Structure formats: C-alpha cells, structure tokens
Tab-separated table of C-alpha atoms in Angstrom:
chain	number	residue	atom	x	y	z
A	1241	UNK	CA	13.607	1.657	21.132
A	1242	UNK	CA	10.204	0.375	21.215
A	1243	UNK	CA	7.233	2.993	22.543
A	1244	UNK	CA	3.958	3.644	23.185
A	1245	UNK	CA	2.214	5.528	20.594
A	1246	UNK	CA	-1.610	5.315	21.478
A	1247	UNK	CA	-3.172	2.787	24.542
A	1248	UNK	CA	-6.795	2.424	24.708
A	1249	UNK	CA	-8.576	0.374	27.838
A	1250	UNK	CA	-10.714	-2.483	26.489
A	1251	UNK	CA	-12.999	-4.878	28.422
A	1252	UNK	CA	-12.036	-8.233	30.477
A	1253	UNK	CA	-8.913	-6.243	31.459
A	1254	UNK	CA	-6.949	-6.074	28.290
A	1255	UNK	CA	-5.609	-2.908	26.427
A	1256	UNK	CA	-5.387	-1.705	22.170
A	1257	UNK	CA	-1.699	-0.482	22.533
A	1258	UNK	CA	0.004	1.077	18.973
A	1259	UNK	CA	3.162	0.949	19.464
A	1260	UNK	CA	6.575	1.901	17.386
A	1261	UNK	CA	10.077	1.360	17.066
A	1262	UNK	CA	12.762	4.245	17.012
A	1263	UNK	CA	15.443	3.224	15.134
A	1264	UNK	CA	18.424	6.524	15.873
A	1265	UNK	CA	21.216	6.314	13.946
A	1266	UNK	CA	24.360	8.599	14.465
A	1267	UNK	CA	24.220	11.929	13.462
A	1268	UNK	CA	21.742	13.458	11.048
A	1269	UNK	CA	18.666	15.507	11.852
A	1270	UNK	CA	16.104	13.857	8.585
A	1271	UNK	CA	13.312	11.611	9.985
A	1272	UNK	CA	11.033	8.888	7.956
A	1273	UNK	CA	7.813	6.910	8.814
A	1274	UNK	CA	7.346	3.571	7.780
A	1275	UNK	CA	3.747	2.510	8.729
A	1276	UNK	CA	1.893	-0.178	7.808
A	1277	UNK	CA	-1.012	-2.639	9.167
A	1278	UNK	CA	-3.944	0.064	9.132
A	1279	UNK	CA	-5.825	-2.659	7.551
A	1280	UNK	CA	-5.767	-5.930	9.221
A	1281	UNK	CA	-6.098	-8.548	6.111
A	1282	UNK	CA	-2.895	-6.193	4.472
A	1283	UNK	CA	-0.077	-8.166	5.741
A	1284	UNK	CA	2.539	-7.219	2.921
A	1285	UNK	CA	3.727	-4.306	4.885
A	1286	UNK	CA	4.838	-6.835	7.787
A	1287	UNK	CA	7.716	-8.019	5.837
A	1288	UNK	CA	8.815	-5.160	4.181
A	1289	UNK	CA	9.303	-3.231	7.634
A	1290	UNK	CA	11.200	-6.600	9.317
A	1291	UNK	CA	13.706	-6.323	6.216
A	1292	UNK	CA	14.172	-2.758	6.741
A	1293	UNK	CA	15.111	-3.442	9.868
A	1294	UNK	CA	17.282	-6.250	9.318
A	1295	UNK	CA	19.445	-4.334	6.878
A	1296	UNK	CA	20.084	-1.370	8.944
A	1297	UNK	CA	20.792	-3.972	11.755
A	1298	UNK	CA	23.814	-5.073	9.553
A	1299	UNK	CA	25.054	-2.011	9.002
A	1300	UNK	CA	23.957	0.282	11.703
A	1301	UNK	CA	27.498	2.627	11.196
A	1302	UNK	CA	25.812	3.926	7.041
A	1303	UNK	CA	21.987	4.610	8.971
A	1304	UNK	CA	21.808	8.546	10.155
A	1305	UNK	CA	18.921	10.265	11.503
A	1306	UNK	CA	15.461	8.584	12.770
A	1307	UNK	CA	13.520	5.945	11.396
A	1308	UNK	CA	10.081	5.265	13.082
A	1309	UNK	CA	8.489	2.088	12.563
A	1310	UNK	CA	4.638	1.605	13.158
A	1311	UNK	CA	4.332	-2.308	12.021
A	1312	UNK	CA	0.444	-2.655	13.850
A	1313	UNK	CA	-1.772	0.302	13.109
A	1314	UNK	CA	-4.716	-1.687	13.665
A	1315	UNK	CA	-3.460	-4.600	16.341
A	1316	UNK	CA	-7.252	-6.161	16.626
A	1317	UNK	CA	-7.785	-6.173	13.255
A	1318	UNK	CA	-4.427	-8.245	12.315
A	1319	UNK	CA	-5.557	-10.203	14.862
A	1320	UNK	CA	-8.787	-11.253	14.317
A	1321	UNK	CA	-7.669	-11.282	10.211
A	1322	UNK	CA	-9.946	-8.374	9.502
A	1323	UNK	CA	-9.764	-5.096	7.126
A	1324	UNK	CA	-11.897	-3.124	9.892
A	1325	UNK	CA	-11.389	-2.692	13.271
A	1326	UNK	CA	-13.087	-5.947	15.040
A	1327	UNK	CA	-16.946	-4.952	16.455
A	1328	UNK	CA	-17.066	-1.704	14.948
A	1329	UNK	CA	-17.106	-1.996	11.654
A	1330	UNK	CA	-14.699	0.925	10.751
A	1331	UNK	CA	-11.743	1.244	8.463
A	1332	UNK	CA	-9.342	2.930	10.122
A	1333	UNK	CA	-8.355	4.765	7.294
A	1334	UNK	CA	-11.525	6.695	6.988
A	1335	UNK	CA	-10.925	8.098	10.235
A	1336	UNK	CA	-8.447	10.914	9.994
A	1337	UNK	CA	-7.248	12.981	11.914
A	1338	UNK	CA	-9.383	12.095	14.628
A	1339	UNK	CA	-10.382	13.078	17.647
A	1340	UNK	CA	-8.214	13.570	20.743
A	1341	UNK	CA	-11.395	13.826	23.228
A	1342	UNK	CA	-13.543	11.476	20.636
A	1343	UNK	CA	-14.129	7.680	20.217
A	1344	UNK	CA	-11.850	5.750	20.603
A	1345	UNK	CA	-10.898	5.016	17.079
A	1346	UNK	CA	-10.857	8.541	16.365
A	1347	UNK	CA	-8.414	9.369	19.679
A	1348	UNK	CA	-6.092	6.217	18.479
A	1349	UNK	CA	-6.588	8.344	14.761
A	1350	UNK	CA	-5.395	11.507	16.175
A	1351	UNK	CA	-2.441	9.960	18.207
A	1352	UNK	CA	-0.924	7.670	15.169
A	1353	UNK	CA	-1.300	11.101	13.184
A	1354	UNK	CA	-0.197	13.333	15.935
A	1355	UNK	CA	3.032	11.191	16.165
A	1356	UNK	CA	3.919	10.696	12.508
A	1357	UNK	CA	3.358	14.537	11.639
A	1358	UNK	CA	6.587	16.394	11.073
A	1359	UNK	CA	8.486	13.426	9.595
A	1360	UNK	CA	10.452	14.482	6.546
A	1361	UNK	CA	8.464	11.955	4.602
A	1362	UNK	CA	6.479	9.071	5.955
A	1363	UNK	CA	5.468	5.712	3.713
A	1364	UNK	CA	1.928	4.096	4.452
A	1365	UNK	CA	2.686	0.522	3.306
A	1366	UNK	CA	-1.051	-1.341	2.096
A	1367	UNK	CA	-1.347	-4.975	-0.086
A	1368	UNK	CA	-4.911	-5.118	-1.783
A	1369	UNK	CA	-8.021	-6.815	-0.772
A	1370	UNK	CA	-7.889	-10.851	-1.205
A	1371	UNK	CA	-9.648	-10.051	-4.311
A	1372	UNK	CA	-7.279	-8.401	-6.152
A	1373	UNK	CA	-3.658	-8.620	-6.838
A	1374	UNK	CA	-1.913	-5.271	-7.016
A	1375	UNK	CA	1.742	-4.901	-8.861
A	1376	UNK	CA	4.069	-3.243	-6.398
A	1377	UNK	CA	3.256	1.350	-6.792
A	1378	UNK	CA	3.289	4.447	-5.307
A	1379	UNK	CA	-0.237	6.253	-4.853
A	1380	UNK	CA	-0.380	9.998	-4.661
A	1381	UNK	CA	-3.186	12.267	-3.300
A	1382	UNK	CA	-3.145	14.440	-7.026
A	1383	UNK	CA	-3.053	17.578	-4.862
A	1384	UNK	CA	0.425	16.703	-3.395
A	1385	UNK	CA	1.486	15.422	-6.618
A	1386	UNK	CA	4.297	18.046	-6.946
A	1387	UNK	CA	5.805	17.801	-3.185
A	1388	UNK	CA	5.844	14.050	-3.202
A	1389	UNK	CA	6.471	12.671	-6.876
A	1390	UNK	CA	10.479	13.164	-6.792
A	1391	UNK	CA	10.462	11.024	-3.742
A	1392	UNK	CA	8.185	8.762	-4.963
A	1393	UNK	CA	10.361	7.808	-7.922
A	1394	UNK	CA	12.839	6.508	-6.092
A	1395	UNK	CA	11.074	3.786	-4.222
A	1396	UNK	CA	11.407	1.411	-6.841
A	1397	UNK	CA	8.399	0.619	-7.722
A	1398	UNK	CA	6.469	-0.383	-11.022
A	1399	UNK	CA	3.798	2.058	-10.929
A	1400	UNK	CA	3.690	5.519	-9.973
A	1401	UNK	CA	-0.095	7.070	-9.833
A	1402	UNK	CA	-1.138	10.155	-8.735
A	1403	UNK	CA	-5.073	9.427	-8.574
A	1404	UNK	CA	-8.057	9.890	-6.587
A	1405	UNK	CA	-8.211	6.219	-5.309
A	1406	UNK	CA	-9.478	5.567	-1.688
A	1407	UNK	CA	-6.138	4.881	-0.319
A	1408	UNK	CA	-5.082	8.691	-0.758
A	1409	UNK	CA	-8.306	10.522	-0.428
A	1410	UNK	CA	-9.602	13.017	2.284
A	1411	UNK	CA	-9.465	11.670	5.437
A	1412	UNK	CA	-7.054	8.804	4.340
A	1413	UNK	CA	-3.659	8.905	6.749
A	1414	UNK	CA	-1.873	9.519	3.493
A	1415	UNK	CA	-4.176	12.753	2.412
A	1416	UNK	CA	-4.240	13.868	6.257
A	1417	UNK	CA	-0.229	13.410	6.801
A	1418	UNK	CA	0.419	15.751	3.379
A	1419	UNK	CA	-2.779	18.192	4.049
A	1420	UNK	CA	-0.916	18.927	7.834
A	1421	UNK	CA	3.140	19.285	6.083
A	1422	UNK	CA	4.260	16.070	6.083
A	1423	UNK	CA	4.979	14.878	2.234
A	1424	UNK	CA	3.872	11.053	2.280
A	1425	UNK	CA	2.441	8.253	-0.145
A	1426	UNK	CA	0.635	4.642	-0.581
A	1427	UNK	CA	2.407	2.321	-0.934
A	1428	UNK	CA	0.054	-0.691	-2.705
A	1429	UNK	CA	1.255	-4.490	-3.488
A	1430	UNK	CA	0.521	-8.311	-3.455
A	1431	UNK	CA	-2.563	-9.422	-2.219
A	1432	UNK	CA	-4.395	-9.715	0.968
A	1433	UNK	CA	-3.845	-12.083	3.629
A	1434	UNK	CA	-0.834	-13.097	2.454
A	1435	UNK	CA	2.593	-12.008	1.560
A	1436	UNK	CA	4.902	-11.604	-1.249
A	1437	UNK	CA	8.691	-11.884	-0.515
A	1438	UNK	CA	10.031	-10.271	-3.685
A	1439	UNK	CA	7.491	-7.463	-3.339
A	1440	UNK	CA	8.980	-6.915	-0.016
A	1441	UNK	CA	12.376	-6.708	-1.244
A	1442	UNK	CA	11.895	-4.557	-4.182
A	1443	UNK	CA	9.821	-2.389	-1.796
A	1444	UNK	CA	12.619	-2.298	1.137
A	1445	UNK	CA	15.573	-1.599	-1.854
A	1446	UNK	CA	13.688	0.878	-3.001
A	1447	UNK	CA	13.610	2.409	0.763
A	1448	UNK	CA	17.012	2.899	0.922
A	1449	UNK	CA	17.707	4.257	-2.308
A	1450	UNK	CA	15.062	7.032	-0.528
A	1451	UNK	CA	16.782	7.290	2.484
A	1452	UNK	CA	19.722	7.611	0.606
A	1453	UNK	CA	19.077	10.493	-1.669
A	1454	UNK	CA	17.514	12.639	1.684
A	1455	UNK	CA	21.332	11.768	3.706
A	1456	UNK	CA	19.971	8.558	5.954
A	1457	UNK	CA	21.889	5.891	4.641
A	1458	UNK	CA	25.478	5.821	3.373
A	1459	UNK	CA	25.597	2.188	2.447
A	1460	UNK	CA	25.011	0.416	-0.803
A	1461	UNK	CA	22.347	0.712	-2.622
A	1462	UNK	CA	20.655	-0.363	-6.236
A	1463	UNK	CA	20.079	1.731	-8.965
A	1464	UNK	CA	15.822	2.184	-8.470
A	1465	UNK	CA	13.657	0.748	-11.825
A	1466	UNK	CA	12.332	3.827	-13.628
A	1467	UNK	CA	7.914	3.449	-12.915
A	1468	UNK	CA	5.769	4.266	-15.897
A	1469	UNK	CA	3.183	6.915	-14.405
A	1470	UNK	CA	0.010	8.316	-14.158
A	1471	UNK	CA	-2.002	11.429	-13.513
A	1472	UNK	CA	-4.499	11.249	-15.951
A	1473	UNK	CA	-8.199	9.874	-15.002
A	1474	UNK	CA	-8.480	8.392	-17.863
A	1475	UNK	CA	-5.353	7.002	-17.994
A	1476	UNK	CA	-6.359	3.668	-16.370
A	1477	UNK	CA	-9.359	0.993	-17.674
A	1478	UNK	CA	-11.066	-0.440	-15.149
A	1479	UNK	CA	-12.100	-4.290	-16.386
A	1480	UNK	CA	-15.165	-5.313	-14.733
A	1481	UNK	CA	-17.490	-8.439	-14.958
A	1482	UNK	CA	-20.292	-8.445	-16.912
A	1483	UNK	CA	-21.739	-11.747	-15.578
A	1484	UNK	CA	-21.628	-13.741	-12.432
A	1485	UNK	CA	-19.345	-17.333	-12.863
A	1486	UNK	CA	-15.882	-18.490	-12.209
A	1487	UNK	CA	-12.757	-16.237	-13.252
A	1488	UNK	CA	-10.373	-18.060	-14.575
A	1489	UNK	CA	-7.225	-16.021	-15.617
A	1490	UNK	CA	-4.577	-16.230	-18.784
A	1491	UNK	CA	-2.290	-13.780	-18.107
A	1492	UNK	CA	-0.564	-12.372	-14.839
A	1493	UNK	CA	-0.701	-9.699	-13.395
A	1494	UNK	CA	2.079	-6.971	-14.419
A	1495	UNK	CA	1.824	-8.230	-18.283
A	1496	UNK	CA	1.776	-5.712	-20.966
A	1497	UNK	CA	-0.947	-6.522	-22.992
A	1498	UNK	CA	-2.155	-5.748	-26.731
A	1499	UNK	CA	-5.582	-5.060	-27.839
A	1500	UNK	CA	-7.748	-8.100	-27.785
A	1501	UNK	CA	-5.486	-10.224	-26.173
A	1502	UNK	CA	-7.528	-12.547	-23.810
A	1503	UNK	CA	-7.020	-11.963	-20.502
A	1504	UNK	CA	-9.442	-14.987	-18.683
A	1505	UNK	CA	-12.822	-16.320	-19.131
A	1506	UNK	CA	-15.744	-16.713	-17.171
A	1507	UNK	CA	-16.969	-20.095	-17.129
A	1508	UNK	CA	-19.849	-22.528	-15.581
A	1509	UNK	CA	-18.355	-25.412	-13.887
A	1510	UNK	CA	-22.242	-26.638	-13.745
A	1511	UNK	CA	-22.805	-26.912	-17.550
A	1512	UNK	CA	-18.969	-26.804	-18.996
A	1513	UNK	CA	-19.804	-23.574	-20.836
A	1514	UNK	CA	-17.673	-20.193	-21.596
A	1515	UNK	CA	-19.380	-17.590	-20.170
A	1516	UNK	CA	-17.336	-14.741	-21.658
A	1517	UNK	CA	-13.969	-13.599	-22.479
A	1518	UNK	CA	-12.491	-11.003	-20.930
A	1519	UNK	CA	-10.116	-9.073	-23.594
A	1520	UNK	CA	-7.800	-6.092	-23.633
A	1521	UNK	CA	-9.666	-3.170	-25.057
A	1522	UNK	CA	-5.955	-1.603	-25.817
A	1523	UNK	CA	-2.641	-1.586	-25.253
A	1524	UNK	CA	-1.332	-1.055	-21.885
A	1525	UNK	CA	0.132	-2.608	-18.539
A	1526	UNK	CA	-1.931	-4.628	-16.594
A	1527	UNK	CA	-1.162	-3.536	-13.150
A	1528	UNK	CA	-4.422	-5.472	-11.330
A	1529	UNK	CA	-5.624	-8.643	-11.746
A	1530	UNK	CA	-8.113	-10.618	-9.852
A	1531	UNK	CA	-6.979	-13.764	-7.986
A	1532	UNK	CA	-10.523	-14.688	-6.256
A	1533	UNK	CA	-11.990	-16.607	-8.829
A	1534	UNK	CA	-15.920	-16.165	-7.960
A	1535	UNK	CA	-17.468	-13.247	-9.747
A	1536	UNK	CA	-20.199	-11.239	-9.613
A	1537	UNK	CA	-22.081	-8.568	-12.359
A	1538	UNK	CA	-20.099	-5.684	-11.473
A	1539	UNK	CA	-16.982	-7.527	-9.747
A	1540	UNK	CA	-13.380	-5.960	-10.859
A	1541	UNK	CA	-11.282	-7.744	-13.099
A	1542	UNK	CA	-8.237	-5.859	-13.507
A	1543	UNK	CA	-6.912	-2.581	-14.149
A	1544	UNK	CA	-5.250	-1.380	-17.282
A	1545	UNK	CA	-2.537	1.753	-17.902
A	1546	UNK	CA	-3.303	2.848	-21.458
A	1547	UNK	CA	0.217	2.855	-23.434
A	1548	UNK	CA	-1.764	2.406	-26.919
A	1549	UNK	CA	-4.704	2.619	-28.870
C-alpha cells in the first residue's frame, strides 16, 4: 500500500511528496525500514529495495509483519541528479530531526523521522560519491555499537565499521533514528550515479537473512558471509593524493593488499611522466578506491583496514 509520508507545496503548482510502500504480511507484530535515496546522485539503494520487493512478491505466504519502503527520500534531488536538495544547497542528511513548524526541509526531516521511529530496526541504504567506490558495509554510529552490531552481522556484507564517519554522525537519520529507540545502520556500496547489480543482491540476501533471524520471513535464505570489522580509529588508512594529475588504478577495489604493493600512479598525460606511485603502507583490505581519475593535492585515494604490519 503506497502512502503519503511528507507533501510540501512548491511553486508553478507542483508538490515534494515522500512517499512509502507498506508491504503487511500475515501475522507477526516486528516492523523494518528500508530507506534509501536521501542523497540524490546515490542510486544503489533503488535496486536493492525493487529486489526486496520482488522476492517477497514471490513468496508473499514466508513474509510476516511490516516492511516499509521509503525508495525517494529526496525526490528533487534524484531528479535533478543531485546529492543536495535542488536550490538549497542542503544535504538532507544534516538535517535531523527537523522541524515540524520549520523549513521546509527540516518539516519533510521531522516527518521521514517521525514515521520511521519505532521500527524494530530500520536500514538507511547510501552508494558513495562518483568519486569513490565503496565495497558493500554496514556503518555504525560507535555509540549504538552494542544495540545494532548483532543485526548488523547478518546483512551480508564485507565490512562492518562502527566509526565516526558522516553517514552515522549527529544529526545523520542513522544517529537520530538510534538516539530516539530505533536500532538502525548505513548501509554504504558501489558508486554514485550508477548502480551495481551484484551489490544489490548481496545487499537484498543479506536482508532476509535479517528479517529472518527477527521472525519476518520463513522462506529460504543463504548462509550471510562473515564481515571483517572495525571499531578502532586507527584501524583504517586513509590514502590521499599528494599531487594533482590523473589516477590511474592497479588494483580493485575489495583487494587485500601487502605492504608496498602498488596500488595506481599519478601520471601527466601532457609530458608522459609518472607522477607518483601510490603504495600500500601495510597489509590490509582495501575497502575504497577511487574511480574518478582527476586528482587533486589532498583528493582521497582509497581506504585501507589494517590486517598487518
């Protein structure tokens, strides 16, 4: 059943409507979120729901209790292919809880939240930037670690970190949703402005196995991969560039790499010279890699999980 979560008059007659779909199966009291499309160049999310609901729709007699889907947090910005809300420059996920009687990103803010609170456990679904490529995890607020970690480890994912990143900080949906009851998590993958099909699938089989384990679903599922995790800060390296050029990488992302192992180079296509190599400084899985090629000083590279010296 499809519903109106939040409608917001615009000019030259036209609406923002956030809507959702209520998916009731028969019997069972448990209820999960699946939202997605906060930012409007994160289009990962967009598949992973459809499958969701594809699977269930095959087998609606093993589905109990109440799924809520939210595919379009941010309808103008998936429009008009931007991260922000179009015109006002905002990301929409530094805008929790909101504001019933505020602006009108904060009142859409406090209604999304508003209608997602008291959900047994509710999945923000985000891809990166179109920087950045992002191996399919789980992100944490590290306060909530605790509530939301056994959860979290069934989703199937390759990367489970509890960290301070902006997806799960104050004022994030994720960090607003646990601070008010409601155990949730980031879900992170692929790359931006596009889609990954097997990131979608791992993500959705990972779902069930979830809804599974808290009495929602009574069909088949897969045994979930075991994630390597983090809580440390200084578990994870953060490669950046150290001069401006062309990235070209020479491994992919979700390697396991060795100390020293060459990960790209920065080159001049003007003069045909190396700029630099970009190396391992230890052991560990490479869980980021960038897939824009133009760099700046200071642009990220990658991300490392230390498993070594």
């Amino acid at each position: 059943m499809v519903s109106i979560v939040a409608s917001v008059d615009l000019p030259v007659d036209e609406k923002l409507t956030i809507k959702k779909n209520t998916i009731k199966g028969e019997g069972g009291s448990k209820r999960f979120c699946l939202l997605t499309g906060l930012h409007g160049d994160e289009l990962e999310g967009q598949l992973a729901v459809y499958m969701v609901q594809q699977r269930i729709n095959e087998e609606p007699q093993n589905f109990h209790g109440t799924l809520d889907i939210y595919p379009a947090l941010n309808p103008l910005g998936i429009d008009s292919i931007t991260r922000g809300i179009p015109a006002f420059d905002l990301d929409m996920n530094r805008t929790f809880p909101g504001e019933a009687d505020g602006t009108m990103t904060e009142y859409i803010a406090s209604k999304i939240l508003q209608d997602a609170s008291g959900a047994d456990f509710a999945l923000d679904i985000h891809a990166s930037n179109i920087f950045v490529r992002e191996l399919p995890q789980v992100r944490i607020p590290p306060e909530w670690k605790d509530a939301v970690l056994p959860k979290a480890r069934l989703l199937n994912m390759d990367l489970l970190w509890a960290c301070d990143n902006t997806s799960v900080q104050e004022n994030s949906l994720v960090y607003t949703l646990n601070q008010a009851g409601t155990p949730a998590a980031v879900i992170d993958m692929g790359i931006g402005m596009s889609c990954t099909p097997a990131f979608a699938e791992q993500l959705t089989d990972g779902i069930f196995c979830l809804l599974k384990e808290m009495g929602m679903w009574t069909g088949k599922t897969i045994e979930p991969r075991e994630p390597v995790s983090s809580d440390q800060e200084n578990d994870v390296t953060i490669l950046v560039s150290k001069t401006a050029g062309f990235f070209v990488r020479k491994v992919e992302c979700g390697a396991r790499v060795k100390k020293s192992d060459l990960l790209g180079q920065i080159i001049d296509p003007l003069e045909g010279k190396i700029l630099a190599e970009i190396k391992a400084p230890r052991d560990g899985l490479l869980f980021t890699l960038r897939e824009y090629p133009i760099v700046e000083t200071g642009s990220m590279l990658g991300r490392i999980l230390n498993e070594g010296n």
